[in-house]
PDB file of C-alpha atoms in Angstrom:
ATOM      1  CA  MET R   1      -0.494  -0.534   0.075  1.00  0.00           C
ATOM      2  CA  LYS R   2       1.114   3.255  -0.791  1.00  0.00           C
ATOM      3  CA  LYS R   3       0.923   7.219   1.090  1.00  0.00           C
ATOM      4  CA  VAL R   4      -0.079   9.627  -1.165  1.00  0.00           C
ATOM      5  CA  GLU R   5       2.853  12.885  -0.863  1.00  0.00           C
ATOM      6  CA  ASP R   6       0.933  14.710   0.179  1.00  0.00           C
ATOM      7  CA  PHE R   7      -0.007  13.905   2.717  1.00  0.00           C
ATOM      8  CA  ILE R   8       1.778  14.903   5.986  1.00  0.00           C
ATOM      9  CA  LEU R   9       2.116  13.417   9.352  1.00  0.00           C
ATOM     10  CA  ARG R  10       2.544  16.064  11.987  1.00  0.00           C
ATOM     11  CA  GLU R  11       2.594  16.662  15.982  1.00  0.00           C
ATOM     12  CA  ILE R  12       0.239  19.344  16.516  1.00  0.00           C
ATOM     13  CA  ALA R  13      -0.202  19.876  20.727  1.00  0.00           C
ATOM     14  CA  GLY R  14       0.223  16.094  22.315  1.00  0.00           C
ATOM     15  CA  GLU R  15      -2.077  14.358  19.006  1.00  0.00           C
ATOM     16  CA  TYR R  16      -0.569  13.281  15.669  1.00  0.00           C
ATOM     17  CA  VAL R  17      -2.672  15.142  12.564  1.00  0.00           C
ATOM     18  CA  LEU R  18      -2.121  14.052   9.200  1.00  0.00           C
ATOM     19  CA  VAL R  19      -1.799  17.645   7.529  1.00  0.00           C
ATOM     20  CA  PRO R  20      -3.175  17.786   3.481  1.00  0.00           C
ATOM     21  CA  THR R  21      -0.912  19.903   1.488  1.00  0.00           C
ATOM     22  CA  GLY R  22      -0.632  20.752  -2.825  1.00  0.00           C
ATOM     23  CA  SER R  23      -3.489  19.203  -4.375  1.00  0.00           C
ATOM     24  CA  ALA R  24      -4.455  17.455  -1.752  1.00  0.00           C
ATOM     25  CA  SER R  25      -5.087  20.702   0.519  1.00  0.00           C
ATOM     26  CA  LYS R  26      -7.940  21.692  -2.651  1.00  0.00           C
ATOM     27  CA  VAL R  27      -9.939  18.909  -2.225  1.00  0.00           C
ATOM     28  CA  PHE R  28      -9.537  17.960   1.591  1.00  0.00           C
ATOM     29  CA  ASP R  29     -10.683  20.041   4.112  1.00  0.00           C
ATOM     30  CA  GLY R  30      -9.629  19.878   7.478  1.00  0.00           C
ATOM     31  CA  ILE R  31      -6.949  17.790   9.364  1.00  0.00           C
ATOM     32  CA  ILE R  32      -7.338  14.426  10.107  1.00  0.00           C
ATOM     33  CA  THR R  33      -5.933  13.333  13.877  1.00  0.00           C
ATOM     34  CA  PHE R  34      -4.564  10.015  14.326  1.00  0.00           C
ATOM     35  CA  ASN R  35      -3.920   7.745  17.799  1.00  0.00           C
ATOM     36  CA  GLU R  36      -0.574   7.046  18.012  1.00  0.00           C
ATOM     37  CA  GLN R  37      -1.422   2.884  16.676  1.00  0.00           C
ATOM     38  CA  ALA R  38      -3.346   4.810  13.433  1.00  0.00           C
ATOM     39  CA  ALA R  39       0.180   6.847  13.546  1.00  0.00           C
ATOM     40  CA  PHE R  40       2.386   4.062  14.401  1.00  0.00           C
ATOM     41  CA  LEU R  41       0.360   2.098  11.095  1.00  0.00           C
ATOM     42  CA  TRP R  42       0.539   5.222   8.743  1.00  0.00           C
ATOM     43  CA  ASN R  43       4.882   5.041   9.286  1.00  0.00           C
ATOM     44  CA  ASN R  44       4.450   2.139   8.246  1.00  0.00           C
ATOM     45  CA  ILE R  45       2.411   1.525   5.439  1.00  0.00           C
ATOM     46  CA  ASP R  46       4.079   2.157   3.074  1.00  0.00           C
ATOM     47  CA  GLU R  47       6.229  -0.722   3.229  1.00  0.00           C
ATOM     48  CA  CYS R  48       3.247  -3.596   4.149  1.00  0.00           C
ATOM     49  CA  GLU R  49       1.486  -4.786   1.289  1.00  0.00           C
ATOM     50  CA  THR R  50      -1.079  -7.080   2.507  1.00  0.00           C
ATOM     51  CA  VAL R  51      -3.750  -6.159   6.154  1.00  0.00           C
ATOM     52  CA  GLU R  52      -1.748  -9.158   7.444  1.00  0.00           C
ATOM     53  CA  ALA R  53       1.432  -8.046   7.305  1.00  0.00           C
ATOM     54  CA  LEU R  54       0.647  -4.637   8.338  1.00  0.00           C
ATOM     55  CA  VAL R  55      -1.863  -5.938  11.360  1.00  0.00           C
ATOM     56  CA  LYS R  56       1.678  -8.285  12.305  1.00  0.00           C
ATOM     57  CA  LYS R  57       4.131  -4.999  12.956  1.00  0.00           C
ATOM     58  CA  LEU R  58       1.114  -3.531  14.950  1.00  0.00           C
ATOM     59  CA  THR R  59       0.977  -7.220  16.854  1.00  0.00           C
ATOM     60  CA  ASP R  60       4.678  -6.911  17.086  1.00  0.00           C
ATOM     61  CA  GLU R  61       5.226  -3.580  17.889  1.00  0.00           C
ATOM     62  CA  TYR R  62       2.469  -3.420  20.830  1.00  0.00           C
ATOM     63  CA  ASP R  63       0.547  -5.924  22.933  1.00  0.00           C
ATOM     64  CA  VAL R  64      -2.992  -5.868  21.359  1.00  0.00           C
ATOM     65  CA  ASP R  65      -5.337  -9.025  20.678  1.00  0.00           C
ATOM     66  CA  GLU R  66      -5.168 -10.237  16.535  1.00  0.00           C
ATOM     67  CA  GLU R  67      -8.125 -10.532  16.304  1.00  0.00           C
ATOM     68  CA  VAL R  68      -8.881  -6.435  17.416  1.00  0.00           C
ATOM     69  CA  ALA R  69      -5.827  -5.439  15.903  1.00  0.00           C
ATOM     70  CA  LYS R  70      -6.665  -6.917  12.391  1.00  0.00           C
ATOM     71  CA  ARG R  71     -10.720  -5.356  12.700  1.00  0.00           C
ATOM     72  CA  ASP R  72      -8.559  -1.840  13.919  1.00  0.00           C
ATOM     73  CA  VAL R  73      -6.295  -1.629  10.806  1.00  0.00           C
ATOM     74  CA  GLU R  74      -8.550  -3.042   7.363  1.00  0.00           C
ATOM     75  CA  VAL R  75     -11.161  -0.221   8.792  1.00  0.00           C
ATOM     76  CA  PHE R  76      -8.494   2.536   9.720  1.00  0.00           C
ATOM     77  CA  VAL R  77      -6.635   1.042   5.860  1.00  0.00           C
ATOM     78  CA  SER R  78     -10.966   0.932   3.926  1.00  0.00           C
ATOM     79  CA  GLN R  79     -11.543   4.273   5.290  1.00  0.00           C
ATOM     80  CA  LEU R  80      -7.776   5.512   4.318  1.00  0.00           C
ATOM     81  CA  LEU R  81      -8.464   3.776   1.594  1.00  0.00           C
ATOM     82  CA  ALA R  82     -12.393   5.620   0.853  1.00  0.00           C
ATOM     83  CA  ALA R  83     -10.703   8.944   1.577  1.00  0.00           C
ATOM     84  CA  GLY R  84      -8.501   8.356  -0.988  1.00  0.00           C
ATOM     85  CA  ILE R  85      -5.378   9.142   0.425  1.00  0.00           C
ATOM     86  CA  ILE R  86      -3.892   6.006   0.670  1.00  0.00           C
ATOM     87  CA  ASN R  87      -2.962   3.877  -3.150  1.00  0.00           C
ATOM     88  CA  LYS R  88      -3.807  -0.064  -3.558  1.00  0.00           C
TER      89      LYS R  88
ATOM     90  CA  MET P   1      -9.428   4.387  16.409  1.00  0.00           C
ATOM     91  CA  GLY P   2     -11.978   7.624  17.095  1.00  0.00           C
ATOM     92  CA  ASN P   3     -13.938   9.222  14.624  1.00  0.00           C
ATOM     93  CA  GLN P   4     -15.499  12.692  16.870  1.00  0.00           C
ATOM     94  CA  ALA P   5     -14.600  15.227  15.378  1.00  0.00           C
ATOM     95  CA  LYS P   6     -11.302  17.747  17.253  1.00  0.00           C
ATOM     96  CA  VAL P   7     -11.127  21.376  16.752  1.00  0.00           C
ATOM     97  CA  PHE P   8      -7.538  23.097  17.091  1.00  0.00           C
ATOM     98  CA  ASP P   9      -6.303  25.900  17.790  1.00  0.00           C
ATOM     99  CA  THR P  10      -4.723  28.253  15.142  1.00  0.00           C
ATOM    100  CA  LYS P  11      -2.093  29.020  17.451  1.00  0.00           C
ATOM    101  CA  GLU P  12      -1.070  25.072  18.150  1.00  0.00           C
ATOM    102  CA  ILE P  13      -1.717  24.336  13.930  1.00  0.00           C
ATOM    103  CA  MET P  14       0.078  27.247  13.072  1.00  0.00           C
ATOM    104  CA  PRO P  15       3.598  26.423  14.132  1.00  0.00           C
ATOM    105  CA  VAL P  16       3.342  22.661  11.753  1.00  0.00           C
ATOM    106  CA  TYR P  17       1.950  24.638   8.982  1.00  0.00           C
ATOM    107  CA  ARG P  18       4.774  27.707   9.018  1.00  0.00           C
ATOM    108  CA  GLU P  19       7.217  24.689   8.599  1.00  0.00           C
ATOM    109  CA  LEU P  20       5.462  23.051   6.646  1.00  0.00           C
ATOM    110  CA  ILE P  21       4.749  26.038   4.414  1.00  0.00           C
ATOM    111  CA  LYS P  22       8.444  27.012   4.088  1.00  0.00           C
ATOM    112  CA  ASN P  23       9.098  23.807   3.052  1.00  0.00           C
ATOM    113  CA  GLY P  24       7.755  24.481  -0.326  1.00  0.00           C
ATOM    114  CA  LYS P  25       4.103  23.156   0.168  1.00  0.00           C
ATOM    115  CA  GLU P  26       0.750  24.332  -0.071  1.00  0.00           C
ATOM    116  CA  VAL P  27      -1.726  24.233   3.044  1.00  0.00           C
ATOM    117  CA  SER P  28      -5.475  25.320   3.578  1.00  0.00           C
ATOM    118  CA  LEU P  29      -6.492  26.850   6.605  1.00  0.00           C
ATOM    119  CA  PRO P  30     -10.776  27.016   6.948  1.00  0.00           C
ATOM    120  CA  ILE P  31     -11.389  31.244   7.639  1.00  0.00           C
ATOM    121  CA  THR P  32     -11.696  31.807  11.480  1.00  0.00           C
ATOM    122  CA  GLY P  33     -13.310  35.770  12.040  1.00  0.00           C
ATOM    123  CA  HIS P  34     -15.428  38.581  10.617  1.00  0.00           C
ATOM    124  CA  SER P  35     -13.258  40.649   9.261  1.00  0.00           C
ATOM    125  CA  MET P  36     -12.362  39.204   5.237  1.00  0.00           C
ATOM    126  CA  GLU P  37     -16.469  39.066   4.515  1.00  0.00           C
ATOM    127  CA  PRO P  38     -18.473  40.248   2.846  1.00  0.00           C
ATOM    128  CA  PHE P  39     -15.474  37.763   0.527  1.00  0.00           C
ATOM    129  CA  LEU P  40     -14.274  35.057   3.376  1.00  0.00           C
ATOM    130  CA  LYS P  41     -16.650  33.510   6.224  1.00  0.00           C
ATOM    131  CA  GLU P  42     -15.877  31.862   9.018  1.00  0.00           C
ATOM    132  CA  GLY P  43     -17.445  28.354   8.229  1.00  0.00           C
ATOM    133  CA  ARG P  44     -17.636  28.383   5.296  1.00  0.00           C
ATOM    134  CA  ASP P  45     -14.591  29.339   3.568  1.00  0.00           C
ATOM    135  CA  ARG P  46     -10.949  28.179   3.047  1.00  0.00           C
ATOM    136  CA  VAL P  47      -8.016  29.452   1.813  1.00  0.00           C
ATOM    137  CA  ILE P  48      -4.494  27.887   0.232  1.00  0.00           C
ATOM    138  CA  LEU P  49      -1.544  29.260   1.948  1.00  0.00           C
ATOM    139  CA  THR P  50       1.367  29.171   0.196  1.00  0.00           C
ATOM    140  CA  ASP P  51       5.570  30.580   0.514  1.00  0.00           C
ATOM    141  CA  CYS P  52       5.903  34.162  -0.767  1.00  0.00           C
ATOM    142  CA  LYS P  53       9.297  33.528  -1.391  1.00  0.00           C
ATOM    143  CA  GLY P  54      10.724  36.126  -0.247  1.00  0.00           C
ATOM    144  CA  ALA P  55       9.100  38.436  -3.083  1.00  0.00           C
ATOM    145  CA  PHE P  56       7.105  40.858  -2.018  1.00  0.00           C
ATOM    146  CA  LEU P  57       3.658  42.286  -1.633  1.00  0.00           C
ATOM    147  CA  LYS P  58       0.911  43.605  -3.455  1.00  0.00           C
ATOM    148  CA  ARG P  59      -1.706  46.121  -2.647  1.00  0.00           C
ATOM    149  CA  GLY P  60      -4.657  43.846  -3.077  1.00  0.00           C
ATOM    150  CA  ASP P  61      -2.466  40.519  -1.945  1.00  0.00           C
ATOM    151  CA  ILE P  62      -4.130  38.176   0.805  1.00  0.00           C
ATOM    152  CA  ALA P  63      -1.490  37.006   3.152  1.00  0.00           C
ATOM    153  CA  LEU P  64      -1.187  36.035   7.056  1.00  0.00           C
ATOM    154  CA  PHE P  65       1.514  37.542   9.037  1.00  0.00           C
ATOM    155  CA  MET P  66       2.523  37.566  13.004  1.00  0.00           C
ATOM    156  CA  ARG P  67       0.985  40.004  15.453  1.00  0.00           C
ATOM    157  CA  GLU P  68       4.285  41.313  18.237  1.00  0.00           C
ATOM    158  CA  ASP P  69       1.963  39.452  20.303  1.00  0.00           C
ATOM    159  CA  GLY P  70       1.855  36.309  19.115  1.00  0.00           C
ATOM    160  CA  LYS P  71      -1.611  36.158  16.926  1.00  0.00           C
ATOM    161  CA  TYR P  72      -2.273  35.320  13.729  1.00  0.00           C
ATOM    162  CA  ILE P  73      -4.545  37.760  11.128  1.00  0.00           C
ATOM    163  CA  MET P  74      -4.949  37.507   7.654  1.00  0.00           C
ATOM    164  CA  HIS P  75      -6.099  40.345   5.562  1.00  0.00           C
ATOM    165  CA  ARG P  76      -5.007  42.435   2.760  1.00  0.00           C
ATOM    166  CA  VAL P  77      -2.281  44.944   2.076  1.00  0.00           C
ATOM    167  CA  VAL P  78      -3.495  48.431   1.361  1.00  0.00           C
ATOM    168  CA  LYS P  79      -0.184  49.243   0.824  1.00  0.00           C
ATOM    169  CA  LYS P  80       3.291  49.479   1.510  1.00  0.00           C
ATOM    170  CA  GLU P  81       5.736  51.674   3.286  1.00  0.00           C
ATOM    171  CA  GLY P  82       9.602  51.199   3.855  1.00  0.00           C
ATOM    172  CA  GLY P  83      10.024  47.669   3.239  1.00  0.00           C
ATOM    173  CA  ASN P  84       6.232  47.508   5.563  1.00  0.00           C
ATOM    174  CA  TYR P  85       3.331  46.570   4.715  1.00  0.00           C
ATOM    175  CA  PHE P  86      -0.474  48.548   6.025  1.00  0.00           C
ATOM    176  CA  PHE P  87      -3.388  45.679   6.581  1.00  0.00           C
ATOM    177  CA  ALA P  88      -6.767  45.987   5.869  1.00  0.00           C
ATOM    178  CA  GLY P  89     -10.004  42.491   6.523  1.00  0.00           C
ATOM    179  CA  ASP P  90     -12.233  43.255   3.738  1.00  0.00           C
ATOM    180  CA  GLU P  91     -14.684  43.856   6.288  1.00  0.00           C
ATOM    181  CA  GLN P  92     -12.804  46.702   8.242  1.00  0.00           C
ATOM    182  CA  THR P  93     -12.172  50.315   7.516  1.00  0.00           C
ATOM    183  CA  PHE P  94      -9.188  50.146  10.260  1.00  0.00           C
ATOM    184  CA  ILE P  95      -6.032  50.447   8.490  1.00  0.00           C
ATOM    185  CA  GLU P  96      -2.784  48.408  10.625  1.00  0.00           C
ATOM    186  CA  GLY P  97       0.673  48.841   9.861  1.00  0.00           C
ATOM    187  CA  PRO P  98       3.152  48.634   9.535  1.00  0.00           C
ATOM    188  CA  ILE P  99       3.940  45.494  10.104  1.00  0.00           C
ATOM    189  CA  LYS P 100       7.207  43.817   8.574  1.00  0.00           C
ATOM    190  CA  HIS P 101       8.097  41.831   6.280  1.00  0.00           C
ATOM    191  CA  SER P 102       9.569  39.197   8.651  1.00  0.00           C
ATOM    192  CA  CYS P 103       6.468  38.738  10.007  1.00  0.00           C
ATOM    193  CA  VAL P 104       4.476  37.385   6.848  1.00  0.00           C
ATOM    194  CA  VAL P 105       3.547  34.342   7.737  1.00  0.00           C
ATOM    195  CA  ALA P 106       2.315  33.206   3.784  1.00  0.00           C
ATOM    196  CA  LEU P 107       0.411  34.777   0.967  1.00  0.00           C
ATOM    197  CA  VAL P 108      -3.742  33.320   0.093  1.00  0.00           C
ATOM    198  CA  LYS P 109      -2.928  31.993  -3.170  1.00  0.00           C
ATOM    199  CA  GLU P 110      -6.647  30.772  -3.923  1.00  0.00           C
ATOM    200  CA  ALA P 111      -9.677  30.546  -1.784  1.00  0.00           C
ATOM    201  CA  TYR P 112     -12.015  28.163  -2.048  1.00  0.00           C
ATOM    202  CA  ARG P 113     -15.293  30.758  -1.160  1.00  0.00           C
ATOM    203  CA  LYS P 114     -18.703  28.294  -0.771  1.00  0.00           C
ATOM    204  CA  GLY P 115     -17.551  25.384  -2.564  1.00  0.00           C
ATOM    205  CA  LYS P 116     -15.748  26.952  -4.859  1.00  0.00           C
ATOM    206  CA  ARG P 117     -12.183  27.665  -5.488  1.00  0.00           C
ATOM    207  CA  ILE P 118     -11.889  31.186  -6.320  1.00  0.00           C
ATOM    208  CA  THR P 119      -7.955  32.613  -7.679  1.00  0.00           C
ATOM    209  CA  CYS P 120      -7.000  35.444  -9.459  1.00  0.00           C
ATOM    210  CA  LYS P 121      -9.038  34.594 -12.816  1.00  0.00           C
ATOM    211  CA  ASN P 122     -11.737  34.887 -11.558  1.00  0.00           C
ATOM    212  CA  PHE P 123     -14.348  37.986 -11.131  1.00  0.00           C
ATOM    213  CA  THR P 124     -15.126  37.539  -6.951  1.00  0.00           C
ATOM    214  CA  TRP P 125     -10.457  37.959  -6.691  1.00  0.00           C
ATOM    215  CA  TRP P 126     -10.631  41.214  -9.276  1.00  0.00           C
ATOM    216  CA  PHE P 127     -13.928  43.364  -7.677  1.00  0.00           C
ATOM    217  CA  PHE P 128     -12.541  42.439  -3.609  1.00  0.00           C
ATOM    218  CA  LYS P 129      -8.801  43.140  -5.130  1.00  0.00           C
ATOM    219  CA  TYR P 130      -9.488  45.902  -6.240  1.00  0.00           C
ATOM    220  CA  ILE P 131     -12.776  47.921  -6.157  1.00  0.00           C
ATOM    221  CA  TRP P 132     -13.821  46.939  -3.147  1.00  0.00           C
ATOM    222  CA  LEU P 133      -9.636  48.426  -1.625  1.00  0.00           C
ATOM    223  CA  LEU P 134     -10.225  51.100  -3.606  1.00  0.00           C
ATOM    224  CA  ILE P 135     -13.175  51.634  -2.258  1.00  0.00           C
ATOM    225  CA  LEU P 136     -11.785  50.852   1.377  1.00  0.00           C
ATOM    226  CA  PRO P 137     -12.889  54.812   3.079  1.00  0.00           C
ATOM    227  CA  MET P 138     -17.238  53.893   1.752  1.00  0.00           C
ATOM    228  CA  ARG P 139     -17.297  50.191   3.009  1.00  0.00           C
ATOM    229  CA  ARG P 140     -19.333  50.281   6.077  1.00  0.00           C
ATOM    230  CA  GLY P 141     -22.065  53.145   3.950  1.00  0.00           C
ATOM    231  CA  ILE P 142     -21.980  50.379   0.801  1.00  0.00           C
ATOM    232  CA  LEU P 143     -22.699  47.491   2.988  1.00  0.00           C
ATOM    233  CA  LYS P 144     -25.522  49.022   5.813  1.00  0.00           C
ATOM    234  CA  PHE P 145     -26.997  49.935   2.401  1.00  0.00           C
ATOM    235  CA  LEU P 146     -26.528  46.219   1.128  1.00  0.00           C
ATOM    236  CA  ASN P 147     -28.316  46.097   4.235  1.00  0.00           C
ATOM    237  CA  ARG P 148     -30.938  48.030   4.026  1.00  0.00           C
ATOM    238  CA  THR P 149     -32.128  48.171   0.170  1.00  0.00           C
ATOM    239  CA  ILE P 150     -31.543  43.848   0.542  1.00  0.00           C
ATOM    240  CA  TYR P 151     -33.889  43.721   3.850  1.00  0.00           C
ATOM    241  CA  GLY P 152     -35.588  46.074   3.323  1.00  0.00           C
ATOM    242  CA  SER P 153     -34.808  46.928   7.529  1.00  0.00           C
ATOM    243  CA  CYS P 154     -33.130  49.049   9.886  1.00  0.00           C
ATOM    244  CA  GLU P 155     -33.860  47.547  13.559  1.00  0.00           C
ATOM    245  CA  ASN P 156     -29.640  46.642  12.915  1.00  0.00           C
ATOM    246  CA  GLU P 157     -28.492  50.436  12.725  1.00  0.00           C
ATOM    247  CA  GLU P 158     -25.916  51.731  15.155  1.00  0.00           C
ATOM    248  CA  GLY P 159     -25.154  49.383  17.400  1.00  0.00           C
TER     249      GLY P 159
END
């Protein structure tokens, strides 16, 4: 999976936010807040080909149940895909 | 992973935005406050900010600058004097300045007004940049007159 380069992750007031820049700033109104795990997923998304690979990354890094992690990653990825923030 | 909308203070966002702008990125900023009405309205419109790349602003340009107290203001350049700027909002007749060039954070490149993209090629942009700026001292009277003729009421008079 590939991040759209125009979206940049930054920390604002102790929160992770995804800021649309360039052409994304024109179509996307607002910024997106991420929690720590979402930010972790974001930083690893480029090197993961599949949802499974991303789930593995998450469960290796955090103490989370694999079922829960899988569900969360699926939702996360599908939301980002639907919003055009990442590509397959 | 949480879906609730969170509103950030401009003061919190700006350091991050400044860094992105400095690195040549364009970012979108929603309008806050009423000073740029009737061109730009809070809750409805937003602007795209870009780096001015060291170039000086011109009369009619809209720019974001930082006041000495750290507050960020987005207004229009009314005049330039010895490398300093004087700004006013489109809704205002008061002119603020001098503002040093180094206090300018970004230039407004385009706007999204009522959901529609407005650039220097649009009539609306041109009208506010030139005509509305030209009649700055008469703005209050014109807005009052328009309010009266359009809404046919004087109830908001002399507030």
